[in-house]
Amino acid sequence: MSKIFPNMAEILPHSAPMILIDKVVEWLPGKIICSLEISENSHLFNDVEQAVPTYAAIEYMAQAVAALAGLEAKEQQRPIEVGFLIGTRKCLFQETMLPLGCQLLISAERIYAEEDGLAVCACEVTNQQGVTLTSAHLNVYQPKDAVEFVKGS
């Protein structure tokens, strides 16, 4: 039996057109798998190449991490909060482009977290055949008060 998850607009602190991933496929404590189909409407779609540059996968992975945090917040009846991608480590790109029609699975697993909101997630983007196209460790930060954080107070 397949579980029905909220749509991305309900769990991401983004709004259209910046919601780049399609849906949550699986969610376990500390881990999420989302999906995306590359289409002509995909952000950064290149008409000449008929593809999206693979570096867009960093944002796909960051949005999967945000979806994980959003589902956890929703489960705990907390508001969806803004987080920040601080950096990447161990980033590998196996392809240069993600072609039109490509079905992607984006996974993110929290491997380290501190009470102050700093975390590291192991992320991976695979195609329909399970081949890894991109992987990275994302360093992310979700402050208790994003507005105050941005103000520098």
Short mmCIF file of N, CA, C and O in Angstrom, two decimals, residues 9 57 66 68 79 91 96 126 136-137 141-142 149:
data_model
loop_
_atom_site.label_atom_id
_atom_site.label_comp_id
_atom_site.label_asym_id
_atom_site.label_seq_id
_atom_site.Cartn_x
_atom_site.Cartn_y
_atom_site.Cartn_z
N ALA A 9 4.11 22.03 -1.93
CA ALA A 9 3.81 23.39 -1.48
C ALA A 9 3.42 23.43 0.01
O ALA A 9 3.58 24.46 0.66
N ALA A 57 20.96 19.57 -9.78
CA ALA A 57 20.70 18.50 -8.80
C ALA A 57 21.07 18.92 -7.39
O ALA A 57 20.51 18.38 -6.42
N ALA A 66 14.87 19.97 2.63
CA ALA A 66 13.82 20.87 3.13
C ALA A 66 12.49 20.13 3.29
O ALA A 66 11.75 20.38 4.25
N LEU A 68 12.15 16.96 3.96
CA LEU A 68 12.31 16.15 5.17
C LEU A 68 12.01 16.98 6.41
O LEU A 68 11.22 16.58 7.27
N PRO A 79 5.37 25.13 12.59
CA PRO A 79 5.35 25.78 11.26
C PRO A 79 6.52 25.32 10.40
O PRO A 79 7.57 24.91 10.92
N CYS A 91 30.91 16.10 -3.31
CA CYS A 91 29.97 16.27 -4.41
C CYS A 91 30.54 15.62 -5.68
O CYS A 91 31.65 15.95 -6.10
N THR A 96 26.72 15.28 -17.25
CA THR A 96 26.71 16.75 -17.35
C THR A 96 25.29 17.29 -17.54
O THR A 96 25.02 18.44 -17.21
N THR A 126 19.34 9.59 -8.39
CA THR A 126 19.47 8.40 -9.25
C THR A 126 18.43 8.46 -10.36
O THR A 126 17.40 9.13 -10.24
N ALA A 136 26.17 13.94 -2.90
CA ALA A 136 26.86 14.97 -2.11
C ALA A 136 26.43 14.87 -0.67
O ALA A 136 25.37 14.33 -0.34
N HIS A 137 27.25 15.42 0.19
CA HIS A 137 26.87 15.68 1.58
C HIS A 137 26.54 17.16 1.63
O HIS A 137 27.37 17.99 1.26
N TYR A 141 21.57 24.52 7.53
CA TYR A 141 21.33 25.20 8.81
C TYR A 141 19.91 25.72 8.83
O TYR A 141 19.46 26.42 7.92
N GLN A 142 19.18 25.34 9.88
CA GLN A 142 17.82 25.84 10.08
C GLN A 142 17.78 26.53 11.44
O GLN A 142 17.66 25.89 12.49
N PHE A 149 18.07 35.69 12.17
CA PHE A 149 19.35 35.19 11.64
C PHE A 149 19.80 36.03 10.45
O PHE A 149 20.95 36.44 10.36
#
